[in-house]
Short mmCIF file of N, CA and C in Angstrom, two decimals:
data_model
loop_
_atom_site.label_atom_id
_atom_site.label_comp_id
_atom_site.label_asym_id
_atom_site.label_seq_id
_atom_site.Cartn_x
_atom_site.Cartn_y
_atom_site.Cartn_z
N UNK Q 1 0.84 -1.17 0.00
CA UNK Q 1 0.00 0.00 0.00
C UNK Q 1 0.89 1.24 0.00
N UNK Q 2 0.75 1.95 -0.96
CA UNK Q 2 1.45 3.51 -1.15
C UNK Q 2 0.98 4.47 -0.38
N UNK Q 3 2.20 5.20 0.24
CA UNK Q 3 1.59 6.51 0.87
C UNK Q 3 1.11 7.35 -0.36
N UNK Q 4 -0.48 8.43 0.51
CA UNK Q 4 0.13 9.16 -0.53
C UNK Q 4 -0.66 10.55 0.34
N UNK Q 5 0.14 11.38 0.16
CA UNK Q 5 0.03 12.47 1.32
C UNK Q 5 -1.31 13.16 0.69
N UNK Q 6 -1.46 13.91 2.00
CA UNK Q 6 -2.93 14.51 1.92
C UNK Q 6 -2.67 15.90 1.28
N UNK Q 7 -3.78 16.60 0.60
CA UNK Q 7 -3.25 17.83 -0.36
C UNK Q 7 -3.30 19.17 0.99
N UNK Q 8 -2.49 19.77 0.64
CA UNK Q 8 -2.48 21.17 1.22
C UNK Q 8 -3.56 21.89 1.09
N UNK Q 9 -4.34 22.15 2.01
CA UNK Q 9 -5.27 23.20 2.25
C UNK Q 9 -4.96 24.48 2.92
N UNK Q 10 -5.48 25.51 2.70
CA UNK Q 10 -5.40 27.00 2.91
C UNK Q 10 -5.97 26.96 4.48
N UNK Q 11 -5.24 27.49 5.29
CA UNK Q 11 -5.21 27.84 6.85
C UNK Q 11 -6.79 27.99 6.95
N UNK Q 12 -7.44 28.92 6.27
CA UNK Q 12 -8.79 29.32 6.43
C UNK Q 12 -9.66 28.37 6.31
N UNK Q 13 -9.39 27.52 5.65
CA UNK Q 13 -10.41 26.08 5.52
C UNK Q 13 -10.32 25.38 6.81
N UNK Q 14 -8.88 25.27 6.82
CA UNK Q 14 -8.99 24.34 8.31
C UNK Q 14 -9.40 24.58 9.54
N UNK Q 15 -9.27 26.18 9.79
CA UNK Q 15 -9.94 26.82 10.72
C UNK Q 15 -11.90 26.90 10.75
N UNK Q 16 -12.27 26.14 9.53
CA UNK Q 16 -13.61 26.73 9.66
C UNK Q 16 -14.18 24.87 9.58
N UNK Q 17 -13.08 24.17 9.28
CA UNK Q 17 -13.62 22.67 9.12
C UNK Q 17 -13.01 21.89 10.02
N UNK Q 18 -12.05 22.02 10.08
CA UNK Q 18 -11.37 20.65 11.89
C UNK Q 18 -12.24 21.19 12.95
N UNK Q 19 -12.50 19.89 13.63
CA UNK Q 19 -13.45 20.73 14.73
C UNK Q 19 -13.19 20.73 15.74
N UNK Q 20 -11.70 20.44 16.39
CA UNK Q 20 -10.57 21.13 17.39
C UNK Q 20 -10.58 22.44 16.51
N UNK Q 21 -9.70 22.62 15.79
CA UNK Q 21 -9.16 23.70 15.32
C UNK Q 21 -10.26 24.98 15.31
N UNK Q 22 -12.23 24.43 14.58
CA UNK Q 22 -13.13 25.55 14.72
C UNK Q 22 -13.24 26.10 16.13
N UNK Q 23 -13.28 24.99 17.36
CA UNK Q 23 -13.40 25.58 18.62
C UNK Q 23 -12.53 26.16 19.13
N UNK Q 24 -11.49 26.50 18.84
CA UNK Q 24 -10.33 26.96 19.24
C UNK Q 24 -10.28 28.80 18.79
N UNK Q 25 -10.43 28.61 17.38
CA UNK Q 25 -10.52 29.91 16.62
C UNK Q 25 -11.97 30.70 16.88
N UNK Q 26 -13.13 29.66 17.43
CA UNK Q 26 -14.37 30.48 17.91
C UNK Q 26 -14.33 30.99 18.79
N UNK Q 27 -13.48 30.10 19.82
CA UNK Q 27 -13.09 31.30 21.30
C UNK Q 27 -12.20 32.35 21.37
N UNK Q 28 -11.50 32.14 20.37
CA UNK Q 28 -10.50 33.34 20.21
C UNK Q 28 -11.13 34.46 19.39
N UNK Q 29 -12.20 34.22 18.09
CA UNK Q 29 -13.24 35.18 17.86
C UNK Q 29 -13.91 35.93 18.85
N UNK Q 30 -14.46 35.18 20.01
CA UNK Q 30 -15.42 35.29 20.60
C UNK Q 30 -14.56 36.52 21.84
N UNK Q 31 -13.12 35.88 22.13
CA UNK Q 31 -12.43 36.83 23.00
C UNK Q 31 -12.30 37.95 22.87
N UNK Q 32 -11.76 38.15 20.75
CA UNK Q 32 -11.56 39.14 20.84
C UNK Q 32 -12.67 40.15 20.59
N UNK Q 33 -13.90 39.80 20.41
CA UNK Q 33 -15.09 40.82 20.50
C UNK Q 33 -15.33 41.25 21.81
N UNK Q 34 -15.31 40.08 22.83
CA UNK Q 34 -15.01 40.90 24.03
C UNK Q 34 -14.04 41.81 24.81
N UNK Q 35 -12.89 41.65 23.79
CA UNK Q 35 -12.26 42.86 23.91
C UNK Q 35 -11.49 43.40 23.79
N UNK Q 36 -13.25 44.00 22.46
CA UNK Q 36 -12.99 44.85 21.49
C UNK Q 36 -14.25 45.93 22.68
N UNK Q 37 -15.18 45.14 22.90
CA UNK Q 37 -16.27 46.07 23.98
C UNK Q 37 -15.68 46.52 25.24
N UNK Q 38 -14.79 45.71 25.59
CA UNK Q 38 -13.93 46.27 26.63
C UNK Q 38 -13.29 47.48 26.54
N UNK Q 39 -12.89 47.56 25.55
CA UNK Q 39 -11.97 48.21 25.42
C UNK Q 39 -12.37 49.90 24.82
N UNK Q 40 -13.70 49.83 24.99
CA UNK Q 40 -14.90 50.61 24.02
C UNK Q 40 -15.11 51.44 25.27
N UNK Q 41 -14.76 50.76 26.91
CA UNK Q 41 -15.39 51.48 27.50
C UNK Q 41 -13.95 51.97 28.57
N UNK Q 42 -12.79 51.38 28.08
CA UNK Q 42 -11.57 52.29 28.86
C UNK Q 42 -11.16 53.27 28.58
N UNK Q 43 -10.35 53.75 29.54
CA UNK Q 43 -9.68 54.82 29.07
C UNK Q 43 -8.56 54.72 27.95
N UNK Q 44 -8.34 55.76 26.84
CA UNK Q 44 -7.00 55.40 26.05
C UNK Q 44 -6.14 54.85 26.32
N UNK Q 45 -5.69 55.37 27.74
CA UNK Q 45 -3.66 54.99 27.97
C UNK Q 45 -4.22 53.49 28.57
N UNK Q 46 -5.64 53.33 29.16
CA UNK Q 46 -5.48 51.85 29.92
C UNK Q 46 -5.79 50.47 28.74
N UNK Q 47 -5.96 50.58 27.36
CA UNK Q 47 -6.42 49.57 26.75
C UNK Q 47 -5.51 48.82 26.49
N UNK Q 48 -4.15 48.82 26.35
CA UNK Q 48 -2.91 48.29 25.78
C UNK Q 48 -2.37 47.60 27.04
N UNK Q 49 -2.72 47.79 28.26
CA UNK Q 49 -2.58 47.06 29.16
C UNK Q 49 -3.63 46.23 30.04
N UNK Q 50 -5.18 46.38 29.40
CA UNK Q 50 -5.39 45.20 29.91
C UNK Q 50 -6.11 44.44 28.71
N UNK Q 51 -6.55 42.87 29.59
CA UNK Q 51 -6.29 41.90 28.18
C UNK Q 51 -7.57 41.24 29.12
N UNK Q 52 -8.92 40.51 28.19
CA UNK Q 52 -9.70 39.71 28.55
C UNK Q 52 -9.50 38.11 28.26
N UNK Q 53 -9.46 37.92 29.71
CA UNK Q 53 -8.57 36.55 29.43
C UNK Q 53 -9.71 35.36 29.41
N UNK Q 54 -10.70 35.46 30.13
CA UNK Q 54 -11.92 34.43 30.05
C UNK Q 54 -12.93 35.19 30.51
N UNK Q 55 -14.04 34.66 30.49
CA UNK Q 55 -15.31 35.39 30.81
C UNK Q 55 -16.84 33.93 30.51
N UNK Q 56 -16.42 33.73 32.15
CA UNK Q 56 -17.78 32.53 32.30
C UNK Q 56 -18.27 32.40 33.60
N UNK Q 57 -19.66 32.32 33.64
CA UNK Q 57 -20.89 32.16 34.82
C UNK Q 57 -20.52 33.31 35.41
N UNK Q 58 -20.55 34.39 34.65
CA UNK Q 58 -20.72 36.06 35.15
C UNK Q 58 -19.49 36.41 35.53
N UNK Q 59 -18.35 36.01 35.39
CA UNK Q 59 -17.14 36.28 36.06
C UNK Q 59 -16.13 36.79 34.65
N UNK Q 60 -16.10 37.45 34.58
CA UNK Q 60 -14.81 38.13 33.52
C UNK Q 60 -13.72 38.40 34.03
N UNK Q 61 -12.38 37.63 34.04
CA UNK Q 61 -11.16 38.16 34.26
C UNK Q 61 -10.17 38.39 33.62
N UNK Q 62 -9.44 39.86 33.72
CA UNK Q 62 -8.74 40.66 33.01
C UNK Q 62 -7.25 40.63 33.43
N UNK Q 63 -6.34 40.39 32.71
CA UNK Q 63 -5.02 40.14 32.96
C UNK Q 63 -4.63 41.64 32.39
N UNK Q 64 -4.18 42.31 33.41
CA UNK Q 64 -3.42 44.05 33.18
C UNK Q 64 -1.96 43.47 33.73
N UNK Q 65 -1.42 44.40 32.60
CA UNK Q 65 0.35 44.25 32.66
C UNK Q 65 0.96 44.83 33.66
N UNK Q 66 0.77 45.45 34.66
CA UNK Q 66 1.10 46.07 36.10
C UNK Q 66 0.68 46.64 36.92
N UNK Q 67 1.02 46.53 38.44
CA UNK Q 67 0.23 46.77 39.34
C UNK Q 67 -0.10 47.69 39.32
N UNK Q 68 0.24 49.03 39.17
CA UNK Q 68 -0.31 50.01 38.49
C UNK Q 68 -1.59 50.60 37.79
N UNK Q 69 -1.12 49.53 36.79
CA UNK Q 69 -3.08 49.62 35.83
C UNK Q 69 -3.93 48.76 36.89
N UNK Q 70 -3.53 47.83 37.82
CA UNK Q 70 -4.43 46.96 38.20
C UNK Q 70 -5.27 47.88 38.96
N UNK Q 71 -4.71 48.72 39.74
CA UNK Q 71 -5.08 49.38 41.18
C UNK Q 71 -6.28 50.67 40.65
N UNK Q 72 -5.73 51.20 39.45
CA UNK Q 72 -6.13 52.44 38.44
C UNK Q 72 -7.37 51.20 37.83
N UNK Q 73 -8.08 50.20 37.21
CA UNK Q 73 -9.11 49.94 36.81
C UNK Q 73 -9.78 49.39 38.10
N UNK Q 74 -8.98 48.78 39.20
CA UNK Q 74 -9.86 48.29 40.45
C UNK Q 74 -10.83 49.40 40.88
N UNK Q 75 -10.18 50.62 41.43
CA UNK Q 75 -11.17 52.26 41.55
C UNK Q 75 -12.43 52.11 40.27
N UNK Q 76 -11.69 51.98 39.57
CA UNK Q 76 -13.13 52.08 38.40
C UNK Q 76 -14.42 51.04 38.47
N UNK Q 77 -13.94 50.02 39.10
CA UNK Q 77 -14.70 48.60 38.85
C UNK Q 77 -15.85 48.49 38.52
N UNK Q 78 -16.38 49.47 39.79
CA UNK Q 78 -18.39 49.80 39.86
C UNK Q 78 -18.70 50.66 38.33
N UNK Q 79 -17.82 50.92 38.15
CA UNK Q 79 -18.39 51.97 36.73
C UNK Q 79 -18.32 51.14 35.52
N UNK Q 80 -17.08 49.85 35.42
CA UNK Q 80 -17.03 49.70 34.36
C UNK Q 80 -18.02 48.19 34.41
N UNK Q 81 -18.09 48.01 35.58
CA UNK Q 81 -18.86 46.40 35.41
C UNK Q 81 -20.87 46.84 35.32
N UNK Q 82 -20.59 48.61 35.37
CA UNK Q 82 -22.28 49.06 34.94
C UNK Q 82 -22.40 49.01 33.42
N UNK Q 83 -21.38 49.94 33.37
CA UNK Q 83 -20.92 50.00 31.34
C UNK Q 83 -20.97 48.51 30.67
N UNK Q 84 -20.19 47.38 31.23
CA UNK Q 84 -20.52 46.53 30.46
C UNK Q 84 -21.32 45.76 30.77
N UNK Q 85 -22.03 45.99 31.53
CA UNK Q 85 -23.39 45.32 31.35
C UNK Q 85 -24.43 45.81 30.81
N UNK Q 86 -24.45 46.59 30.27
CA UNK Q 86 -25.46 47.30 29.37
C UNK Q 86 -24.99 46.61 27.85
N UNK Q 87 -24.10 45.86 27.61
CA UNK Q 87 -23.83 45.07 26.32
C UNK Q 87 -24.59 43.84 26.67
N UNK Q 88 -25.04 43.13 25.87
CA UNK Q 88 -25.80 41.77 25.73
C UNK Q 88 -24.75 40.80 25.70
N UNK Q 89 -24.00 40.93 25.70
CA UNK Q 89 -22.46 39.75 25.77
C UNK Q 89 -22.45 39.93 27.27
N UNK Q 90 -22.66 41.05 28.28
CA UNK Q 90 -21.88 40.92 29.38
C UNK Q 90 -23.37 40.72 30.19
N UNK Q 91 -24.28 40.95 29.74
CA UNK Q 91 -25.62 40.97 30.50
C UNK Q 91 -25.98 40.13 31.81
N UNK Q 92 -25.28 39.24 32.16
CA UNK Q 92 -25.09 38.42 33.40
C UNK Q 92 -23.72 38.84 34.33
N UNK Q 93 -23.04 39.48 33.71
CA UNK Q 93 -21.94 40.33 34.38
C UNK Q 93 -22.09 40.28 36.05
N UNK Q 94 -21.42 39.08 36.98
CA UNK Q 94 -21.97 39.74 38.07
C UNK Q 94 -20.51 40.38 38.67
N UNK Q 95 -19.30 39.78 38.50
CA UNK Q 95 -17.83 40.14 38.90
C UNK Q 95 -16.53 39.97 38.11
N UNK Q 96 -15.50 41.11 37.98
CA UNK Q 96 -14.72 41.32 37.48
C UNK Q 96 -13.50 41.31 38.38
N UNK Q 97 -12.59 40.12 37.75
CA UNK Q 97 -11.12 40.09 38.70
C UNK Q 97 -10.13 40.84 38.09
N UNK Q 98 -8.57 41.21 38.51
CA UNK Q 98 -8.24 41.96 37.64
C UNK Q 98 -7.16 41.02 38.28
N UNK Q 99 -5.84 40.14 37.13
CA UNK Q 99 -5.18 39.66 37.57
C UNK Q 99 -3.42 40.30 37.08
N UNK Q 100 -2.22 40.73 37.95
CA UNK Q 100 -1.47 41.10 37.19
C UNK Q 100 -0.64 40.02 36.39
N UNK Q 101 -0.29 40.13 35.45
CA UNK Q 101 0.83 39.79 35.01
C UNK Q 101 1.31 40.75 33.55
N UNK Q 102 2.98 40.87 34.43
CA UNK Q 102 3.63 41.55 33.27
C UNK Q 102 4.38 40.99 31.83
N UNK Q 103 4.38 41.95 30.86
CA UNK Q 103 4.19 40.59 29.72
C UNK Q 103 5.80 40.18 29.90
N UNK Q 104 5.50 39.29 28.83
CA UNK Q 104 6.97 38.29 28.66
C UNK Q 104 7.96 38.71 28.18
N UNK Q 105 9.09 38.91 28.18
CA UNK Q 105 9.80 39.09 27.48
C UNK Q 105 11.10 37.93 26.61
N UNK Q 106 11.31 38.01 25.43
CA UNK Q 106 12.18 37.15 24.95
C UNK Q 106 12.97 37.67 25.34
N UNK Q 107 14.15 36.38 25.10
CA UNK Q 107 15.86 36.17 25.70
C UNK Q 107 16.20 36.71 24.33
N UNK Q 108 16.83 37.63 24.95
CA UNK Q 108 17.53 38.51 23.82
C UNK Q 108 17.50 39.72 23.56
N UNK Q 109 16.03 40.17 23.80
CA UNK Q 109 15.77 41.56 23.08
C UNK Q 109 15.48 42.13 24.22
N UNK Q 110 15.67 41.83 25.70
CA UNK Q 110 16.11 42.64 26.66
C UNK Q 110 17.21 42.41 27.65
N UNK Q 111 18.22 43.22 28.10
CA UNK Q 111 19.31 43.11 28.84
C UNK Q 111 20.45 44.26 28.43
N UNK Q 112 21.28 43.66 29.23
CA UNK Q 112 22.56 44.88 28.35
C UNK Q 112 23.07 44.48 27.78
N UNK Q 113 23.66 45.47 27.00
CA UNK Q 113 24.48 44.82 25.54
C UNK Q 113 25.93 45.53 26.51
N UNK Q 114 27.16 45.06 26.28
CA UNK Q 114 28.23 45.21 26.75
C UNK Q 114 28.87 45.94 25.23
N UNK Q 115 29.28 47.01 25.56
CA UNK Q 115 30.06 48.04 24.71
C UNK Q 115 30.99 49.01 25.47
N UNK Q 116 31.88 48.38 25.24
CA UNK Q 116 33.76 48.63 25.40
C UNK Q 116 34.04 49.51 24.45
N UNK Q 117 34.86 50.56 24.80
CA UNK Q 117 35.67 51.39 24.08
C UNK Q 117 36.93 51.14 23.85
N UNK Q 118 37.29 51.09 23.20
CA UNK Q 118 38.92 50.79 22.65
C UNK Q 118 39.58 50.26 23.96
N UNK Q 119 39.80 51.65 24.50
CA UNK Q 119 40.42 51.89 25.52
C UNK Q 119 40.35 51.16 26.29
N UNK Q 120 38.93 50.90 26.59
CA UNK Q 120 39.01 49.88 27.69
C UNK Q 120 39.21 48.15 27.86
N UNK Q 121 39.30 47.92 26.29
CA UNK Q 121 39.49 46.49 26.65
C UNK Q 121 41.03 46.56 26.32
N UNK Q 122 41.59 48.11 25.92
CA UNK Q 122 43.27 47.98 25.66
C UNK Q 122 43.69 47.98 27.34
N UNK Q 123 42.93 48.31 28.44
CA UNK Q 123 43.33 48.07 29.94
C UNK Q 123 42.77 47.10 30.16
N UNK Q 124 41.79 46.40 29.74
CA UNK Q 124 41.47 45.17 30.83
C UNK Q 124 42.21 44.32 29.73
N UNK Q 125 42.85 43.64 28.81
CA UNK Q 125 43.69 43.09 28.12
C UNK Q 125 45.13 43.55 28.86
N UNK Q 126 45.83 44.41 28.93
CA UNK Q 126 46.89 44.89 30.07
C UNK Q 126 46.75 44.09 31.11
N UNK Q 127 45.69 44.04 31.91
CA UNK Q 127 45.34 43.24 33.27
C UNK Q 127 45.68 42.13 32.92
N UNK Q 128 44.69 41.98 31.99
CA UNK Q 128 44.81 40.20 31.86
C UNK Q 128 46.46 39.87 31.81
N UNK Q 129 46.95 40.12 30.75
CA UNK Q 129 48.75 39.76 30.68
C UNK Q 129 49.32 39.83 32.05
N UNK Q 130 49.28 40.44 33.04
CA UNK Q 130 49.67 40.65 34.05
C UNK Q 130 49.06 39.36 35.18
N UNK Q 131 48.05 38.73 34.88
CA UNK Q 131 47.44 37.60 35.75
C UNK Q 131 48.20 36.15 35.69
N UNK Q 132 48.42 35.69 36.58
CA UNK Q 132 49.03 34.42 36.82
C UNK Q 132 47.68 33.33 36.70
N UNK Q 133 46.80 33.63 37.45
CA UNK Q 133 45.17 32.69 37.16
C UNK Q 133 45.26 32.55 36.13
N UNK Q 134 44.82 30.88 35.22
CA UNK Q 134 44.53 31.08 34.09
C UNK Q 134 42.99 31.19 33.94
N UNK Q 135 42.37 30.81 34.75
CA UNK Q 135 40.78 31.01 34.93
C UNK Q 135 40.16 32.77 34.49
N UNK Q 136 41.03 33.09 35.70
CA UNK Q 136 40.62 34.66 35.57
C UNK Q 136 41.34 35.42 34.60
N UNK Q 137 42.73 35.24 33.77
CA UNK Q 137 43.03 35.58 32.91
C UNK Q 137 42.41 35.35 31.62
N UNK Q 138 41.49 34.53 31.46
CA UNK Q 138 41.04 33.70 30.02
C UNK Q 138 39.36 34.80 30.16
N UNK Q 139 38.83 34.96 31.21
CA UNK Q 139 37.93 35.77 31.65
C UNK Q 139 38.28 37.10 31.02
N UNK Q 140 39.43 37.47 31.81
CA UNK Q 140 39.72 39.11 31.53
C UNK Q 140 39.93 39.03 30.12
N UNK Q 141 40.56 37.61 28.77
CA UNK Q 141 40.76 38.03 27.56
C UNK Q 141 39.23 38.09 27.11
N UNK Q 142 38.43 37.53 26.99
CA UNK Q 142 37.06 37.22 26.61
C UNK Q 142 36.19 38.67 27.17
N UNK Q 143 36.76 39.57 28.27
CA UNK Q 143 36.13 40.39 28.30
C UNK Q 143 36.21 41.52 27.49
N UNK Q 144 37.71 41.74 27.25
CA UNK Q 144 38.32 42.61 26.55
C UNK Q 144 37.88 42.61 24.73
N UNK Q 145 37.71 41.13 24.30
CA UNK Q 145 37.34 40.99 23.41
C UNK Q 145 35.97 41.80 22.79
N UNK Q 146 35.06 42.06 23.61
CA UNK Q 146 33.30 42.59 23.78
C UNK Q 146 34.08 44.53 23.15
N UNK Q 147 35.46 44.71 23.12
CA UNK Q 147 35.33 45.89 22.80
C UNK Q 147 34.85 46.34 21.61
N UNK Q 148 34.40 47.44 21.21
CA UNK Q 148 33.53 48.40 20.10
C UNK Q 148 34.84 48.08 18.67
N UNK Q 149 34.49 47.98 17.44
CA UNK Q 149 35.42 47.57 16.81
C UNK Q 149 35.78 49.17 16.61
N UNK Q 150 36.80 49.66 15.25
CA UNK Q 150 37.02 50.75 15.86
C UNK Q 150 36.66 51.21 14.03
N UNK Q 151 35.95 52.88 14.66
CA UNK Q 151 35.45 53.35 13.40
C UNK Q 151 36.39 54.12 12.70
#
């Protein structure tokens, strides 16, 4: 019996015909209309930090990126859990949690970048020659190395 592979279908098909894949993309439809209404009723600077993370048996909870925004929409709560209940999506609305978490960051695209000036890895290279350790001498060459190439 020959394999014979199945044909490539367009992302959009599979999203509207696997039926893992439809329930998956309906709740994520469904999230982001909720918030898109959410977000209808914040303030500007607060929408980019908070995020509707589920919303079931009247309970909507909102993941805000720092304690900060958390404390700044908690004051609001009574106002905004009136506002969205006047939408037919939130109409059973009875409580809103506000949970922090700050977002993620990838390995890489935050930290310090180490930038040496000439100069300075021409003294910590000096050091190093001068070290009897070979541990800490092999250190001090590898540090010296991180210097700025030269323009």
């Amino acid at each position: 019996m020959a394999f014979r592979p199945v044909t490539a279908r367009a992302p959009g098909v599979l999203l509207r015909e696997a039926k893992p894949l439809r329930a998956i993309f309906g709740h994520a439809q469904r999230l982001g209309h909720l918030q898109r209404l959410l977000e209808s009723q914040l303030q500007p600077a607060a929408r980019e930090h908070c995020h509707v993370a589920s919303w079931r048996e009247g309970n909507l909870l909102l993941i805000v990126t720092d304690g900060h925004w958390a404390t700044r929409l908690r004051y609001q709560h009574k106002r905004l859990l009136r506002q969205l209940m006047a939408f037919d999506e939130f109409a059973n609305l009875t409580r809103i949690q506000f949970k922090v978490q700050p977002p993620t960051v990838h390995p890489g695209t935050a930290g310090h970048t180490l930038d040496l000036s000439t100069n300075a890895a021409e003294t910590i290279q000096a050091t190093a020659d001068g070290i009897r350790d070979p541990v800490l001498r092999t250190a001090l060459e590898r540090l010296a190395a991180h210097a700025r190439p030269k323009a």
